[in-house]
């Protein structure tokens, strides 16, 4: 095995990433070393690229970024007791937790307050090799290609959000047609929702959503009134469940306004800054609001692989497939809003 590898890194504070030569990391006693085949660009990666206020507070430099990936195991630490094998096709949960935390000891792994993120505050997967704890490794079925394996992390966000409320036979509003919002709409359809409405202001992504989540009613809220759409669909009172995926204060208000009395809202989208809201409306409508973070370890992973096996097709979501050396093109596509998921191929440079 080579001693160095290609990697995308934030080498110093500032905008952008650099393609560098870095030492191949070594797997610790409880880790595995993974040869990366595909990575996907996440919204978090865009924040890190832009070096915004959040990134400045949370991302140390130098740092190899990237946390959505799939590859194969090439080395296993001496103390790993899971039945993992060299050559095994895998992805991994990107949230690295303290197994001695109170949350972990209670079985609530995803609620560990000291969670560290691969590619955020520990070395990441935009590289030819990445180290991950064996505990975090997810085995990929043979029928899940590497490119789909590389987008399971955000798919897990969508599944976890959709799991917060019973969707069977319900009318569901999804606000925000980013990649995770599209996947959440697809999950709601597969979960047996009666009606799924997906709102945004980006026509490209709303059009793409029709391929990712066939049968979903898409609404550009700058061109259509959501209340007119509700009448068209026969919603006499409102939506039963809202999945807020955008972080937009306007979308949040839309959810509150259109939910039925006693309705539920799951929030994955993070507002860019504190926002005001009419708490009186929330209280008087007896709404239940749940904040959603990451994925449940590892219930969400089992469910998302089950959904893929049951026929949910994520491949239309991938709009750009690039060699890793063309990463700048990929990041520009993501920032433009004219893309779904961007996947980088680490088996070839271009």
mmCIF file of C-alpha atoms in Angstrom:
data_model
loop_
_atom_site.group_PDB
_atom_site.id
_atom_site.type_symbol
_atom_site.label_atom_id
_atom_site.label_comp_id
_atom_site.label_asym_id
_atom_site.label_seq_id
_atom_site.Cartn_x
_atom_site.Cartn_y
_atom_site.Cartn_z
ATOM 1 C CA UNK A 1 0.000 0.000 0.000
ATOM 2 C CA UNK A 2 1.215 3.500 -0.830
ATOM 3 C CA UNK A 3 2.339 5.751 2.011
ATOM 4 C CA UNK A 4 0.546 8.829 0.673
ATOM 5 C CA UNK A 5 -2.880 9.511 -0.793
ATOM 6 C CA UNK A 6 -4.808 12.237 -2.552
ATOM 7 C CA UNK A 7 -7.217 14.155 -0.309
ATOM 8 C CA UNK A 8 -9.328 17.322 -0.235
ATOM 9 C CA UNK A 9 -8.471 19.401 2.778
ATOM 10 C CA UNK A 10 -9.112 22.708 4.470
ATOM 11 C CA UNK A 11 -5.426 23.466 4.911
ATOM 12 C CA UNK A 12 -5.903 26.884 6.498
ATOM 13 C CA UNK A 13 -8.780 29.213 7.445
ATOM 14 C CA UNK A 14 -10.445 30.633 4.350
ATOM 15 C CA UNK A 15 -12.689 29.809 1.402
ATOM 16 C CA UNK A 16 -12.254 26.613 -0.616
ATOM 17 C CA UNK A 17 -10.496 23.262 -0.353
ATOM 18 C CA UNK A 18 -7.148 22.058 -1.696
ATOM 19 C CA UNK A 19 -6.251 18.765 -3.335
ATOM 20 C CA UNK A 20 -3.213 17.599 -1.397
ATOM 21 C CA UNK A 21 -0.953 14.618 -0.855
ATOM 22 C CA UNK A 22 -1.491 13.349 2.691
ATOM 23 C CA UNK A 23 -0.183 10.376 4.658
ATOM 24 C CA UNK A 24 -2.393 7.296 4.484
ATOM 25 C CA UNK A 25 -3.935 7.061 7.972
ATOM 26 C CA UNK A 26 -3.414 4.004 10.162
ATOM 27 C CA UNK A 27 -6.270 2.114 11.739
ATOM 28 C CA UNK A 28 -6.207 2.138 15.537
ATOM 29 C CA UNK A 29 -6.883 -1.020 17.562
ATOM 30 C CA UNK A 30 -10.688 -0.603 17.329
ATOM 31 C CA UNK A 31 -10.776 0.975 13.860
ATOM 32 C CA UNK A 32 -10.855 -0.106 10.236
ATOM 33 C CA UNK A 33 -9.070 1.455 7.279
ATOM 34 C CA UNK A 34 -11.365 1.913 4.297
ATOM 35 C CA UNK A 35 -10.331 2.382 0.687
ATOM 36 C CA UNK A 36 -12.764 5.062 -0.475
ATOM 37 C CA UNK A 37 -14.449 4.500 -3.839
ATOM 38 C CA UNK A 38 -17.155 7.182 -3.849
ATOM 39 C CA UNK A 39 -17.938 10.277 -1.812
ATOM 40 C CA UNK A 40 -20.885 12.670 -2.005
ATOM 41 C CA UNK A 41 -20.881 16.402 -1.384
ATOM 42 C CA UNK A 42 -23.117 17.501 1.495
ATOM 43 C CA UNK A 43 -24.548 20.863 2.472
ATOM 44 C CA UNK A 44 -22.216 20.758 5.460
ATOM 45 C CA UNK A 45 -19.296 20.509 3.034
ATOM 46 C CA UNK A 46 -20.545 23.681 1.346
ATOM 47 C CA UNK A 47 -20.561 25.455 4.717
ATOM 48 C CA UNK A 48 -16.970 24.300 5.249
ATOM 49 C CA UNK A 49 -15.972 25.352 1.723
ATOM 50 C CA UNK A 50 -17.466 28.818 2.296
ATOM 51 C CA UNK A 51 -15.785 29.003 5.722
ATOM 52 C CA UNK A 52 -18.875 30.531 7.272
ATOM 53 C CA UNK A 53 -19.342 31.398 10.923
ATOM 54 C CA UNK A 54 -20.385 27.855 11.870
ATOM 55 C CA UNK A 55 -17.322 26.363 10.170
ATOM 56 C CA UNK A 56 -14.978 28.803 11.810
ATOM 57 C CA UNK A 57 -16.293 27.728 15.210
ATOM 58 C CA UNK A 58 -16.373 23.977 14.603
ATOM 59 C CA UNK A 59 -13.789 22.908 12.023
ATOM 60 C CA UNK A 60 -10.108 22.850 13.029
ATOM 61 C CA UNK A 61 -7.456 23.237 10.342
ATOM 62 C CA UNK A 62 -5.817 21.457 8.687
ATOM 63 C CA UNK A 63 -8.711 19.030 8.155
ATOM 64 C CA UNK A 64 -9.548 16.502 5.450
ATOM 65 C CA UNK A 65 -13.272 17.035 4.953
ATOM 66 C CA UNK A 66 -16.102 14.834 3.678
ATOM 67 C CA UNK A 67 -18.326 12.393 5.528
ATOM 68 C CA UNK A 68 -20.615 10.788 2.932
ATOM 69 C CA UNK A 69 -18.726 7.829 1.491
ATOM 70 C CA UNK A 70 -18.569 4.180 0.529
ATOM 71 C CA UNK A 71 -15.631 1.892 -0.036
ATOM 72 C CA UNK A 72 -14.015 -1.367 1.010
ATOM 73 C CA UNK A 73 -12.136 -2.444 4.124
ATOM 74 C CA UNK A 74 -8.384 -2.825 3.616
ATOM 75 C CA UNK A 75 -7.177 -3.117 7.233
ATOM 76 C CA UNK A 76 -8.767 -4.063 10.550
ATOM 77 C CA UNK A 77 -7.515 -3.060 14.016
ATOM 78 C CA UNK A 78 -6.252 -5.804 16.307
ATOM 79 C CA UNK A 79 -9.009 -5.345 18.916
ATOM 80 C CA UNK A 80 -11.974 -5.293 16.517
ATOM 81 C CA UNK A 81 -14.386 -8.065 17.501
ATOM 82 C CA UNK A 82 -17.066 -7.480 14.858
ATOM 83 C CA UNK A 83 -17.138 -10.060 12.021
ATOM 84 C CA UNK A 84 -15.715 -7.642 9.450
ATOM 85 C CA UNK A 85 -13.515 -8.799 6.580
ATOM 86 C CA UNK A 86 -10.832 -7.387 4.319
ATOM 87 C CA UNK A 87 -12.443 -6.494 0.999
ATOM 88 C CA UNK A 88 -15.894 -6.034 2.528
ATOM 89 C CA UNK A 89 -18.011 -3.302 0.926
ATOM 90 C CA UNK A 90 -19.029 -0.722 3.518
ATOM 91 C CA UNK A 91 -20.227 2.737 4.391
ATOM 92 C CA UNK A 92 -20.128 4.190 7.904
ATOM 93 C CA UNK A 93 -22.082 6.268 10.371
ATOM 94 C CA UNK A 94 -20.247 9.608 10.376
ATOM 95 C CA UNK A 95 -21.072 10.502 13.987
ATOM 96 C CA UNK A 96 -18.350 9.166 16.258
ATOM 97 C CA UNK A 97 -19.545 8.881 19.833
ATOM 98 C CA UNK A 98 -18.189 8.245 23.308
ATOM 99 C CA UNK A 99 -19.443 4.775 24.195
ATOM 100 C CA UNK A 100 -19.039 5.645 27.883
ATOM 101 C CA UNK A 101 -21.375 8.647 27.751
ATOM 102 C CA UNK A 102 -24.648 8.471 29.662
ATOM 103 C CA UNK A 103 -26.597 8.607 26.406
ATOM 104 C CA UNK A 104 -24.626 5.729 24.892
ATOM 105 C CA UNK A 105 -24.887 3.612 28.031
ATOM 106 C CA UNK A 106 -28.661 4.124 27.874
ATOM 107 C CA UNK A 107 -28.671 2.902 24.274
ATOM 108 C CA UNK A 108 -29.290 6.357 22.811
ATOM 109 C CA UNK A 109 -26.117 6.503 20.747
ATOM 110 C CA UNK A 110 -27.342 9.295 18.467
ATOM 111 C CA UNK A 111 -27.937 11.587 21.464
ATOM 112 C CA UNK A 112 -24.347 11.643 22.749
ATOM 113 C CA UNK A 113 -23.663 15.355 23.349
ATOM 114 C CA UNK A 114 -19.961 14.903 22.661
ATOM 115 C CA UNK A 115 -20.404 13.448 19.180
ATOM 116 C CA UNK A 116 -17.536 14.161 16.781
ATOM 117 C CA UNK A 117 -18.021 14.193 13.027
ATOM 118 C CA UNK A 118 -15.915 12.469 10.400
ATOM 119 C CA UNK A 119 -14.785 15.228 8.055
ATOM 120 C CA UNK A 120 -15.837 17.947 10.493
ATOM 121 C CA UNK A 121 -13.693 17.628 13.601
ATOM 122 C CA UNK A 122 -11.879 14.396 12.827
ATOM 123 C CA UNK A 123 -10.157 13.528 9.549
ATOM 124 C CA UNK A 124 -12.639 12.813 6.795
ATOM 125 C CA UNK A 125 -13.444 10.828 3.701
ATOM 126 C CA UNK A 126 -12.659 13.165 0.797
ATOM 127 C CA UNK A 127 -9.587 11.022 0.339
ATOM 128 C CA UNK A 128 -8.418 7.714 -1.058
ATOM 129 C CA UNK A 129 -8.470 6.225 2.442
ATOM 130 C CA UNK A 130 -10.328 6.981 5.661
ATOM 131 C CA UNK A 131 -10.256 5.521 9.172
ATOM 132 C CA UNK A 132 -13.533 4.851 10.982
ATOM 133 C CA UNK A 133 -14.339 3.085 14.247
ATOM 134 C CA UNK A 134 -15.396 -0.502 13.573
ATOM 135 C CA UNK A 135 -18.485 0.265 15.685
ATOM 136 C CA UNK A 136 -19.611 2.768 13.014
ATOM 137 C CA UNK A 137 -19.129 0.572 9.970
ATOM 138 C CA UNK A 138 -22.211 -0.361 7.931
ATOM 139 C CA UNK A 139 -21.972 -3.403 5.661
ATOM 140 C CA UNK A 140 -23.325 -2.737 2.158
ATOM 141 C CA UNK A 141 -25.459 -5.403 0.476
ATOM 142 C CA UNK A 142 -24.079 -6.543 -2.872
ATOM 143 C CA UNK A 143 -26.975 -4.911 -4.720
ATOM 144 C CA UNK A 144 -26.218 -1.440 -3.320
ATOM 145 C CA UNK A 145 -23.613 0.223 -5.582
ATOM 146 C CA UNK A 146 -20.909 2.421 -4.136
ATOM 147 C CA UNK A 147 -22.523 5.626 -5.412
ATOM 148 C CA UNK A 148 -25.743 4.818 -3.544
ATOM 149 C CA UNK A 149 -23.699 3.777 -0.520
ATOM 150 C CA UNK A 150 -22.115 7.228 -0.560
ATOM 151 C CA UNK A 151 -25.486 8.968 -0.097
ATOM 152 C CA UNK A 152 -26.841 6.782 2.701
ATOM 153 C CA UNK A 153 -25.814 9.342 5.331
ATOM 154 C CA UNK A 154 -28.246 12.025 4.056
ATOM 155 C CA UNK A 155 -30.814 9.356 3.209
ATOM 156 C CA UNK A 156 -30.648 8.463 6.882
ATOM 157 C CA UNK A 157 -31.488 12.065 7.776
ATOM 158 C CA UNK A 158 -34.596 11.786 5.616
ATOM 159 C CA UNK A 159 -35.629 8.432 7.063
ATOM 160 C CA UNK A 160 -35.024 9.555 10.651
ATOM 161 C CA UNK A 161 -37.134 12.680 10.094
ATOM 162 C CA UNK A 162 -39.940 10.703 8.493
ATOM 163 C CA UNK A 163 -39.896 8.226 11.391
ATOM 164 C CA UNK A 164 -40.943 10.851 13.925
ATOM 165 C CA UNK A 165 -44.655 10.497 13.156
ATOM 166 C CA UNK A 166 -46.941 7.834 11.723
ATOM 167 C CA UNK A 167 -47.334 8.622 8.013
ATOM 168 C CA UNK A 168 -49.580 5.751 6.947
ATOM 169 C CA UNK A 169 -52.701 7.190 5.307
ATOM 170 C CA UNK A 170 -51.803 10.724 6.371
ATOM 171 C CA UNK A 171 -51.500 13.983 4.431
ATOM 172 C CA UNK A 172 -47.869 15.073 4.595
ATOM 173 C CA UNK A 173 -46.225 18.417 3.829
ATOM 174 C CA UNK A 174 -42.474 18.468 3.145
ATOM 175 C CA UNK A 175 -40.912 21.935 3.020
ATOM 176 C CA UNK A 176 -37.574 22.242 1.244
ATOM 177 C CA UNK A 177 -36.702 20.309 -1.937
ATOM 178 C CA UNK A 178 -33.013 19.925 -1.281
ATOM 179 C CA UNK A 179 -31.680 16.367 -1.679
ATOM 180 C CA UNK A 180 -32.784 15.375 1.833
ATOM 181 C CA UNK A 181 -36.222 16.915 1.341
ATOM 182 C CA UNK A 182 -36.668 14.984 -1.899
ATOM 183 C CA UNK A 183 -35.669 11.773 -0.162
ATOM 184 C CA UNK A 184 -38.037 12.520 2.735
ATOM 185 C CA UNK A 185 -40.877 12.941 0.240
ATOM 186 C CA UNK A 186 -39.973 9.603 -1.349
ATOM 187 C CA UNK A 187 -39.906 7.939 2.083
ATOM 188 C CA UNK A 188 -43.324 9.384 2.932
ATOM 189 C CA UNK A 189 -44.703 7.928 -0.290
ATOM 190 C CA UNK A 190 -43.221 4.501 0.496
ATOM 191 C CA UNK A 191 -44.530 4.746 4.063
ATOM 192 C CA UNK A 192 -48.071 4.893 2.714
ATOM 193 C CA UNK A 193 -48.922 8.572 3.059
ATOM 194 C CA UNK A 194 -52.214 9.456 1.372
ATOM 195 C CA UNK A 195 -50.906 12.754 0.009
ATOM 196 C CA UNK A 196 -47.373 14.176 -0.115
ATOM 197 C CA UNK A 197 -46.796 17.817 -1.017
ATOM 198 C CA UNK A 198 -43.241 19.144 -1.454
ATOM 199 C CA UNK A 199 -42.628 22.909 -1.486
ATOM 200 C CA UNK A 200 -39.659 25.018 -2.534
ATOM 201 C CA UNK A 201 -38.826 28.037 -4.685
ATOM 202 C CA UNK A 202 -36.307 26.212 -6.942
ATOM 203 C CA UNK A 203 -37.923 24.826 -10.108
ATOM 204 C CA UNK A 204 -34.917 22.662 -10.994
ATOM 205 C CA UNK A 205 -35.125 20.774 -7.738
ATOM 206 C CA UNK A 206 -38.909 20.558 -7.815
ATOM 207 C CA UNK A 207 -38.679 19.017 -11.291
ATOM 208 C CA UNK A 208 -35.983 16.608 -10.098
ATOM 209 C CA UNK A 209 -38.190 15.642 -7.153
ATOM 210 C CA UNK A 210 -40.725 14.209 -9.594
ATOM 211 C CA UNK A 211 -38.105 11.607 -10.566
ATOM 212 C CA UNK A 212 -36.905 10.937 -7.027
ATOM 213 C CA UNK A 213 -40.417 10.780 -5.507
ATOM 214 C CA UNK A 214 -42.921 9.952 -8.262
ATOM 215 C CA UNK A 215 -46.461 10.969 -7.395
ATOM 216 C CA UNK A 216 -45.497 13.797 -5.071
ATOM 217 C CA UNK A 217 -47.289 17.099 -5.684
ATOM 218 C CA UNK A 218 -44.593 19.749 -6.004
ATOM 219 C CA UNK A 219 -45.329 23.408 -5.313
ATOM 220 C CA UNK A 220 -43.237 26.461 -6.090
ATOM 221 C CA UNK A 221 -44.594 28.770 -3.392
ATOM 222 C CA UNK A 222 -43.650 31.868 -5.387
ATOM 223 C CA UNK A 223 -46.044 30.750 -8.133
ATOM 224 C CA UNK A 224 -48.808 28.825 -6.345
ATOM 225 C CA UNK A 225 -50.696 29.361 -3.110
ATOM 226 C CA UNK A 226 -50.390 26.333 -0.854
ATOM 227 C CA UNK A 227 -54.027 26.758 0.234
ATOM 228 C CA UNK A 228 -55.182 26.476 -3.393
ATOM 229 C CA UNK A 229 -53.186 23.261 -3.716
ATOM 230 C CA UNK A 230 -54.770 21.923 -0.540
ATOM 231 C CA UNK A 231 -58.244 22.529 -2.010
ATOM 232 C CA UNK A 232 -57.181 20.837 -5.254
ATOM 233 C CA UNK A 233 -56.110 17.755 -3.284
ATOM 234 C CA UNK A 234 -59.236 17.659 -1.143
ATOM 235 C CA UNK A 235 -57.565 18.625 2.142
ATOM 236 C CA UNK A 236 -60.475 20.173 3.968
ATOM 237 C CA UNK A 237 -58.672 20.957 7.235
ATOM 238 C CA UNK A 238 -54.907 20.713 6.791
ATOM 239 C CA UNK A 239 -51.880 18.454 6.770
ATOM 240 C CA UNK A 240 -51.510 15.818 9.455
ATOM 241 C CA UNK A 241 -47.699 15.886 9.458
ATOM 242 C CA UNK A 242 -45.075 18.389 8.297
ATOM 243 C CA UNK A 243 -41.421 17.582 7.655
ATOM 244 C CA UNK A 244 -39.484 20.867 7.691
ATOM 245 C CA UNK A 245 -36.230 20.300 5.798
ATOM 246 C CA UNK A 246 -35.215 23.820 4.759
ATOM 247 C CA UNK A 247 -34.460 25.893 7.852
ATOM 248 C CA UNK A 248 -36.492 28.704 6.309
ATOM 249 C CA UNK A 249 -38.587 30.830 8.712
ATOM 250 C CA UNK A 250 -41.135 31.229 5.908
ATOM 251 C CA UNK A 251 -41.385 27.447 5.510
ATOM 252 C CA UNK A 252 -41.721 26.996 9.275
ATOM 253 C CA UNK A 253 -44.649 29.426 9.305
ATOM 254 C CA UNK A 254 -46.162 27.574 6.344
ATOM 255 C CA UNK A 255 -46.052 24.356 8.362
ATOM 256 C CA UNK A 256 -47.682 25.954 11.404
ATOM 257 C CA UNK A 257 -50.373 27.612 9.309
ATOM 258 C CA UNK A 258 -51.370 24.485 7.366
ATOM 259 C CA UNK A 259 -51.163 21.735 9.990
ATOM 260 C CA UNK A 260 -54.382 20.391 11.501
ATOM 261 C CA UNK A 261 -55.175 20.811 15.184
ATOM 262 C CA UNK A 262 -52.951 18.347 17.020
ATOM 263 C CA UNK A 263 -50.672 17.902 14.008
ATOM 264 C CA UNK A 264 -46.990 17.049 14.185
ATOM 265 C CA UNK A 265 -43.903 18.726 12.750
ATOM 266 C CA UNK A 266 -40.447 17.157 12.509
ATOM 267 C CA UNK A 267 -37.670 19.696 11.960
ATOM 268 C CA UNK A 268 -34.371 18.760 10.338
ATOM 269 C CA UNK A 269 -33.651 22.095 8.642
ATOM 270 C CA UNK A 270 -31.534 24.429 10.755
ATOM 271 C CA UNK A 271 -32.302 28.168 10.528
ATOM 272 C CA UNK A 272 -29.293 30.282 9.667
ATOM 273 C CA UNK A 273 -30.007 32.499 12.663
ATOM 274 C CA UNK A 274 -32.522 32.705 15.525
ATOM 275 C CA UNK A 275 -36.043 33.294 14.253
ATOM 276 C CA UNK A 276 -39.222 34.705 15.711
ATOM 277 C CA UNK A 277 -42.403 32.653 15.620
ATOM 278 C CA UNK A 278 -45.991 32.894 16.803
ATOM 279 C CA UNK A 279 -45.893 30.522 19.745
ATOM 280 C CA UNK A 280 -49.521 31.313 20.473
ATOM 281 C CA UNK A 281 -50.542 29.678 17.191
ATOM 282 C CA UNK A 282 -48.459 26.609 18.022
ATOM 283 C CA UNK A 283 -49.939 26.307 21.500
ATOM 284 C CA UNK A 284 -53.545 26.918 20.467
ATOM 285 C CA UNK A 285 -53.259 24.346 17.659
ATOM 286 C CA UNK A 286 -51.746 21.847 20.131
ATOM 287 C CA UNK A 287 -48.915 21.076 17.713
ATOM 288 C CA UNK A 288 -46.122 18.652 18.502
ATOM 289 C CA UNK A 289 -42.699 19.750 17.231
ATOM 290 C CA UNK A 290 -39.717 17.403 17.236
ATOM 291 C CA UNK A 291 -36.138 18.411 16.477
ATOM 292 C CA UNK A 292 -34.226 15.815 14.444
ATOM 293 C CA UNK A 293 -30.477 15.312 14.389
ATOM 294 C CA UNK A 294 -28.492 12.772 12.406
ATOM 295 C CA UNK A 295 -29.658 9.176 12.347
ATOM 296 C CA UNK A 296 -30.553 6.634 15.007
ATOM 297 C CA UNK A 297 -27.715 4.206 15.470
ATOM 298 C CA UNK A 298 -28.425 1.833 14.018
ATOM 299 C CA UNK A 299 -32.167 1.475 13.561
ATOM 300 C CA UNK A 300 -32.268 4.107 10.829
ATOM 301 C CA UNK A 301 -29.566 2.324 8.829
ATOM 302 C CA UNK A 302 -31.498 -0.942 8.942
ATOM 303 C CA UNK A 303 -34.666 0.810 7.797
ATOM 304 C CA UNK A 304 -33.007 2.677 4.936
ATOM 305 C CA UNK A 305 -31.393 -0.484 3.572
ATOM 306 C CA UNK A 306 -34.809 -2.104 3.867
ATOM 307 C CA UNK A 307 -36.399 0.708 1.855
ATOM 308 C CA UNK A 308 -33.790 0.257 -0.897
ATOM 309 C CA UNK A 309 -34.489 -3.471 -0.942
ATOM 310 C CA UNK A 310 -38.219 -2.693 -1.189
ATOM 311 C CA UNK A 311 -37.631 -0.673 -4.361
ATOM 312 C CA UNK A 312 -37.039 2.927 -3.347
ATOM 313 C CA UNK A 313 -34.712 4.189 -6.089
ATOM 314 C CA UNK A 314 -32.292 6.979 -5.157
ATOM 315 C CA UNK A 315 -30.309 6.935 -8.395
ATOM 316 C CA UNK A 316 -32.254 9.835 -10.044
ATOM 317 C CA UNK A 317 -31.059 12.059 -7.196
ATOM 318 C CA UNK A 318 -27.443 11.825 -8.398
ATOM 319 C CA UNK A 319 -27.067 14.462 -11.113
ATOM 320 C CA UNK A 320 -23.277 14.825 -11.230
ATOM 321 C CA UNK A 321 -20.654 12.061 -11.287
ATOM 322 C CA UNK A 322 -17.110 13.431 -11.363
ATOM 323 C CA UNK A 323 -13.539 12.303 -10.829
ATOM 324 C CA UNK A 324 -12.125 13.661 -7.586
ATOM 325 C CA UNK A 325 -9.785 16.030 -9.413
ATOM 326 C CA UNK A 326 -12.870 17.824 -10.763
ATOM 327 C CA UNK A 327 -14.088 18.604 -7.258
ATOM 328 C CA UNK A 328 -14.326 22.344 -7.939
ATOM 329 C CA UNK A 329 -16.932 21.698 -10.637
ATOM 330 C CA UNK A 330 -18.849 19.539 -8.206
ATOM 331 C CA UNK A 331 -18.879 22.155 -5.466
ATOM 332 C CA UNK A 332 -19.960 24.842 -7.915
ATOM 333 C CA UNK A 333 -22.840 22.622 -9.052
ATOM 334 C CA UNK A 334 -23.966 22.166 -5.455
ATOM 335 C CA UNK A 335 -23.726 25.871 -4.711
ATOM 336 C CA UNK A 336 -25.665 26.764 -7.857
ATOM 337 C CA UNK A 337 -28.836 25.034 -6.709
ATOM 338 C CA UNK A 338 -28.969 23.301 -10.112
ATOM 339 C CA UNK A 339 -28.048 19.854 -8.874
ATOM 340 C CA UNK A 340 -29.168 16.919 -6.845
ATOM 341 C CA UNK A 341 -26.353 14.969 -5.230
ATOM 342 C CA UNK A 342 -22.801 15.327 -6.534
ATOM 343 C CA UNK A 343 -20.722 12.142 -6.299
ATOM 344 C CA UNK A 344 -16.929 12.116 -6.572
ATOM 345 C CA UNK A 345 -15.170 9.010 -7.893
ATOM 346 C CA UNK A 346 -11.934 8.231 -5.994
ATOM 347 C CA UNK A 347 -10.972 5.433 -8.366
ATOM 348 C CA UNK A 348 -10.092 7.983 -11.025
ATOM 349 C CA UNK A 349 -8.988 11.590 -11.110
ATOM 350 C CA UNK A 350 -11.158 12.726 -14.022
#
